[in-house]
C-alpha positions as a printed NumPy array, in Angstrom:
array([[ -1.612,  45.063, -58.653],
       [ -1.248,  46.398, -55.156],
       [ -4.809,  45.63 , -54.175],
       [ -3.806,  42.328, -55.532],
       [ -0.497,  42.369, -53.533],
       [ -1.991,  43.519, -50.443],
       [ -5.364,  40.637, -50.874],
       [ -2.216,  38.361, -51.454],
       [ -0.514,  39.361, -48.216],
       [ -3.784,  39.117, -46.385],
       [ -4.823,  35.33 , -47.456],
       [ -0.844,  34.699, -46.066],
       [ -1.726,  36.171, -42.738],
       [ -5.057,  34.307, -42.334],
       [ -2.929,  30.738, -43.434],
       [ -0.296,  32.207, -40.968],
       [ -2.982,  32.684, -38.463],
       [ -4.76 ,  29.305, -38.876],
       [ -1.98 ,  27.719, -39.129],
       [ -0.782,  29.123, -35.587],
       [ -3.812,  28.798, -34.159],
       [ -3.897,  24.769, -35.052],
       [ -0.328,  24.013, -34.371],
       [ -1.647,  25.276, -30.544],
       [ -4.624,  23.744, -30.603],
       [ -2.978,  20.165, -31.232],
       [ -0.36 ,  21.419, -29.015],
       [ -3.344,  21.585, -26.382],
       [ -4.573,  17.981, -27.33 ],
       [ -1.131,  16.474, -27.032],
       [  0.212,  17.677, -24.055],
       [ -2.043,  15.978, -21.413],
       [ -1.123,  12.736, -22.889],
       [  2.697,  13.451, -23.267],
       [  2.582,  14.278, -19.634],
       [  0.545,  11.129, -18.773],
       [  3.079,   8.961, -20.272],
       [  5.888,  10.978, -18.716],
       [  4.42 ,  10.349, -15.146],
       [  3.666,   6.916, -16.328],
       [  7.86 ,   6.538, -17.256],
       [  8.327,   8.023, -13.625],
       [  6.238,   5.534, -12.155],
       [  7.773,   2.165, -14.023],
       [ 11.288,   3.488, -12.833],
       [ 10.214,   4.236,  -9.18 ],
       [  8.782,   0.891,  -9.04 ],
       [ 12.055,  -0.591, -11.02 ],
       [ 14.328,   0.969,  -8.147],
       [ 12.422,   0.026,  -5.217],
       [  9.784,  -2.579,  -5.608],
       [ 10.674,  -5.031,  -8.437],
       [ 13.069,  -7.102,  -6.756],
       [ 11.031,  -8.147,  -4.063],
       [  7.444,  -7.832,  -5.973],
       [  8.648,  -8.929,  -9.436],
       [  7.651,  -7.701, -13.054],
       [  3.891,  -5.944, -13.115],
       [  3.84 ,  -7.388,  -8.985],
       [  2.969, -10.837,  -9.974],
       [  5.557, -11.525,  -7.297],
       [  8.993, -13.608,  -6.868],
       [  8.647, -17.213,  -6.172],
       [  9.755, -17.839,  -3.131],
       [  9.152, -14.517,  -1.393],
       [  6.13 , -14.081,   1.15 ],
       [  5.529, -10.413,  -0.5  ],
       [  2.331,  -9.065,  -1.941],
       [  0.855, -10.137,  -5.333],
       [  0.202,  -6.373,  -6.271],
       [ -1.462,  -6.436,  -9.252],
       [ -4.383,  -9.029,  -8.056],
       [ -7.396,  -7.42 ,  -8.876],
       [ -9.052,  -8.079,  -5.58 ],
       [ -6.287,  -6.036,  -4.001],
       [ -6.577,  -3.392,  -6.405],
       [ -9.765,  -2.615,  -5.644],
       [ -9.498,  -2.572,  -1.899],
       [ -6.508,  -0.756,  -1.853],
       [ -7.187,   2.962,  -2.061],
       [ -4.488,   5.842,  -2.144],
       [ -4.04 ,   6.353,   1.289],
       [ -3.059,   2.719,   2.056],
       [ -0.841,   2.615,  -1.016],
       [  0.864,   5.874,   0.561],
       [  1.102,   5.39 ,   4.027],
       [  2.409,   1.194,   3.258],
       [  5.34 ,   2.794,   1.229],
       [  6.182,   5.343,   3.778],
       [  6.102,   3.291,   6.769],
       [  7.295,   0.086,   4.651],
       [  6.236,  -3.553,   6.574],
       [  8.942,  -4.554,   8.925],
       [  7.619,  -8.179,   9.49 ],
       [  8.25 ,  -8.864,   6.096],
       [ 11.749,  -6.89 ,   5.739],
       [ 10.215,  -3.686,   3.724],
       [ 12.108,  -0.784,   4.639],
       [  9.59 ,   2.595,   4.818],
       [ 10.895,   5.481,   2.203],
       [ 10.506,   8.637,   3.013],
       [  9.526,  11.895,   1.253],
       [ 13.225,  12.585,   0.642],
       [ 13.852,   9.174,  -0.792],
       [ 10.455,   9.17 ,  -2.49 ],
       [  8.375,  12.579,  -3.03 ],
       [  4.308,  12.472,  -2.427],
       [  4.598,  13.5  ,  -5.799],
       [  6.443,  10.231,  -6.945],
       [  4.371,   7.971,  -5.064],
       [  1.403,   9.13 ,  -6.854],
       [  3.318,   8.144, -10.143],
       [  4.415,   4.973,  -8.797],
       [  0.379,   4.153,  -7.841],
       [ -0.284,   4.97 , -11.204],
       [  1.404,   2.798, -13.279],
       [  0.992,  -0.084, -10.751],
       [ -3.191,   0.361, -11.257],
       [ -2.626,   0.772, -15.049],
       [ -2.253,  -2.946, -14.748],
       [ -5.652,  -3.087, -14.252],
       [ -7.13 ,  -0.175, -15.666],
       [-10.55 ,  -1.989, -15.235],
       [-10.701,  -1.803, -11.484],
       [-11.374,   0.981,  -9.632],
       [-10.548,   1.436,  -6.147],
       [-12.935,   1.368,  -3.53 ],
       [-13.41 ,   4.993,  -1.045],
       [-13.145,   4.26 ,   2.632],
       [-13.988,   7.063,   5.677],
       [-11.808,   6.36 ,   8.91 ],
       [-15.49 ,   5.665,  10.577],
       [-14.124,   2.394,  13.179],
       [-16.306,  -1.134,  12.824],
       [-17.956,  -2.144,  15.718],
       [-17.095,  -5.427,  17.18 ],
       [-16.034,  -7.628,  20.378],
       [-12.727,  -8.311,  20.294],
       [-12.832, -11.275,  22.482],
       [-15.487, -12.82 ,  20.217],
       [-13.316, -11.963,  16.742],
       [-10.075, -13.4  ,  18.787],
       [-12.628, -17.003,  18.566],
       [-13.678, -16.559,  15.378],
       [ -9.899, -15.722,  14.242],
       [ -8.394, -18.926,  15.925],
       [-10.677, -21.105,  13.999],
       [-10.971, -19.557,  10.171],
       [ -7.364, -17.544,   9.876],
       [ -4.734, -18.78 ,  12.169],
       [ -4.012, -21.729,   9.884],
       [ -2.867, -19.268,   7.022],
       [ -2.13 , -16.12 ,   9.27 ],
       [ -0.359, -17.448,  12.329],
       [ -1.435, -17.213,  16.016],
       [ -0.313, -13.895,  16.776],
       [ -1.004, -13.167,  12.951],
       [  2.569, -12.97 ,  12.027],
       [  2.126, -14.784,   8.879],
       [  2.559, -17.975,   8.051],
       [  1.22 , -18.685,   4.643],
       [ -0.088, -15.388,   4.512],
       [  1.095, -11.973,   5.047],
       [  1.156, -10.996,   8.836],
       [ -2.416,  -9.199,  10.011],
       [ -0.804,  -7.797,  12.95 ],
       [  1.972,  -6.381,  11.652],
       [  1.619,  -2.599,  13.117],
       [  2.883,  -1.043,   9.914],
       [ -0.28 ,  -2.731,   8.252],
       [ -2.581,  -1.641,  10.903],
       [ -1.192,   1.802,  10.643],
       [ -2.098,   1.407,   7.004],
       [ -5.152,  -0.043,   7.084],
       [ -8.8  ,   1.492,   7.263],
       [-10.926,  -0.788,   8.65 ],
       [-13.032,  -1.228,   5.624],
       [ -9.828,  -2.181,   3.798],
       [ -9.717,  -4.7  ,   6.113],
       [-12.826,  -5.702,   6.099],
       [-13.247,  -5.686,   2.574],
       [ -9.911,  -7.964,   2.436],
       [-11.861, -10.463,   4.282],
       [-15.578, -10.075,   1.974],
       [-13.394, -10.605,  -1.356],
       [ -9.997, -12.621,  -0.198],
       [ -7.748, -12.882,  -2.6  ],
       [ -8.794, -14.767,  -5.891],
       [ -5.996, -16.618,  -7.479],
       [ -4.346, -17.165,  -4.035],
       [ -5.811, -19.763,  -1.415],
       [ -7.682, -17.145,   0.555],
       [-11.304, -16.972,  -0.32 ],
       [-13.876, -14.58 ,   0.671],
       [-16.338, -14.681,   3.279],
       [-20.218, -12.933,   3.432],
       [-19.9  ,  -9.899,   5.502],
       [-21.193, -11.113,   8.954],
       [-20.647,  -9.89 ,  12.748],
       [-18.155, -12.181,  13.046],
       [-15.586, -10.845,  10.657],
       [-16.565,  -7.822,  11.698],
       [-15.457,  -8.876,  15.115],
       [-12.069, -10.548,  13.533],
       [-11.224,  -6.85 ,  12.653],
       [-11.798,  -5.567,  16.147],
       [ -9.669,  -8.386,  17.239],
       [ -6.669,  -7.164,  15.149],
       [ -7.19 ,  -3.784,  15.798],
       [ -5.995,  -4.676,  19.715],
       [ -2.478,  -5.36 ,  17.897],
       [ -2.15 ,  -1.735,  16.683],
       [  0.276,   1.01 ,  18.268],
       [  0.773,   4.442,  18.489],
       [  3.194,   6.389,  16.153],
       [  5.71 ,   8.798,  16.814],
       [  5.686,  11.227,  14.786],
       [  4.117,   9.459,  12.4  ],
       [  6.941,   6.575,  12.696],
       [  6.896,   3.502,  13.839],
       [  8.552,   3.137,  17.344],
       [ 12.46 ,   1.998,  17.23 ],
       [ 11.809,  -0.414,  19.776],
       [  8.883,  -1.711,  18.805],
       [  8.649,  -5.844,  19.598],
       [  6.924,  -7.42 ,  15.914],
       [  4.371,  -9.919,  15.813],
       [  6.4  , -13.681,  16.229],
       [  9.182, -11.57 ,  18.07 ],
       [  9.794, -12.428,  21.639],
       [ 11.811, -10.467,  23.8  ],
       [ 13.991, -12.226,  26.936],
       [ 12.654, -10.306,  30.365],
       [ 16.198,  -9.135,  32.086],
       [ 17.13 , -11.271,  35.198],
       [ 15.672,  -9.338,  38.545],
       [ 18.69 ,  -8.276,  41.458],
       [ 16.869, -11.3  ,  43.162],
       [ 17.529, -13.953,  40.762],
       [ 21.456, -12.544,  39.913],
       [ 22.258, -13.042,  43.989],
       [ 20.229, -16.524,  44.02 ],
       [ 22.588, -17.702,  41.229],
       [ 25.69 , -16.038,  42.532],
       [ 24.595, -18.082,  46.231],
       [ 24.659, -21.38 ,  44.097],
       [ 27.536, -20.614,  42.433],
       [ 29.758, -20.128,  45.745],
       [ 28.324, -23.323,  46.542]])
């Protein structure tokens, strides 16, 4: 009986053991997806708080609004991390974006909220860029601009139908290759269509590279004058005493 008793008490501590050892096991298995769907949550409320009113449900947009279809494929696949990361941090004045920062919204959380917006199309996968600069003449690109994007783009590229080019949060933003890629695929669905690589859009990126400024500190300067934006040149002491002449006259 006690061999009995103890064989008894062993088979329980194998079941116990087995039992233990699968509960962790599916433990292990579960977890990573429980956490993917937790950062996925994270994401949809990131993008609930600051980007659906102006971008709309899954960034198809809000009629009416010149703001980024963000869930075209095209885009998707042009648009690698680093754009997605430095557009939400330095936001895109021209169009009235406001630029969060890490306190507003963590690295962390941005990474969630880039997430769940390329879950929308989970069969796209972003292209790699280096920060290697495309040769081109400027002067040449500014030619080639007037005549194939200035309709859509404006001729300063502040936007007309399109989103501005010269907006110096999206050159800050921008590789090169995400521009130039921009240009190769356009922007199916929308009335910008693509054009074969060539020199001359090559040159058309040179061209809007001239637009770009420095940052401070990795901000945008406060008195920075945006594409469209004209500022009135104060009177000289020459011109005040001219019209002060006529008007003792």
């Amino acid at each position: 009986m006690m061999e009995k008793q103890g064989g008894f008490k062993l088979d329980n501590r194998k079941v116990i053991m087995f039992a233990s050892s699968a509960l962790l096991l599916l433990g292990l298995l579960i977890a990573p997806t429980l956490q993917a769907k937790g950062q996925m949550f994270q994401g949809s409320q990131i993008y609930a708080t600051y980007c659906y009113e102006c971008h709309g449900a899954e960034g198809r947009g809000i009629e009416g609004l010149r703001t980024a279809t963000l869930n075209n494929e095209a885009f998707l696949e042009v648009a690698d991390d680093e754009y997605w990361h430095k557009t939400i941090r330095l936001g895109r004045p021209v169009h009235d974006m406001p630029g969060y920062g890490p306190e507003v919204i963590t690295d962390r959380q941005v990474e969630y909220l880039v997430e769940y917006i390329r879950a929308w199309a989970p069969q796209v996968t972003a292209m790699e860029y280096n920060d290697d600069k495309i040769a081109g003449d400027p002067l040449k690109g500014k030619e080639y601009y007037n005549m194939l994007c200035m309709a859509c783009h404006g001729p300063q590229g502040e936007g007309i139908l399109g989103p501005s080019l010269t907006d110096p949060a999206f050159l800050a933003s921008a590789s090169d290759e995400f521009i130039l890629q921009s240009i190769v695929k356009g922007r199916p669905g929308t009335t910008m269509p693509g054009y074969p690589d060539s020199q001359d859009i090559r040159n058309v990126v040179s061209y809007l590279r001239t637009f770009e400024v420095e940052l401070e500190n990795g901000q945008l300067p406060e008195d920075l004058v945006l594409p469209g934006q004209f500022v009135e040149e104060p009177k000289s002491d020459a011109t005040d005493s001219e019209e002060d002449v006529e008007e003792e006259q």
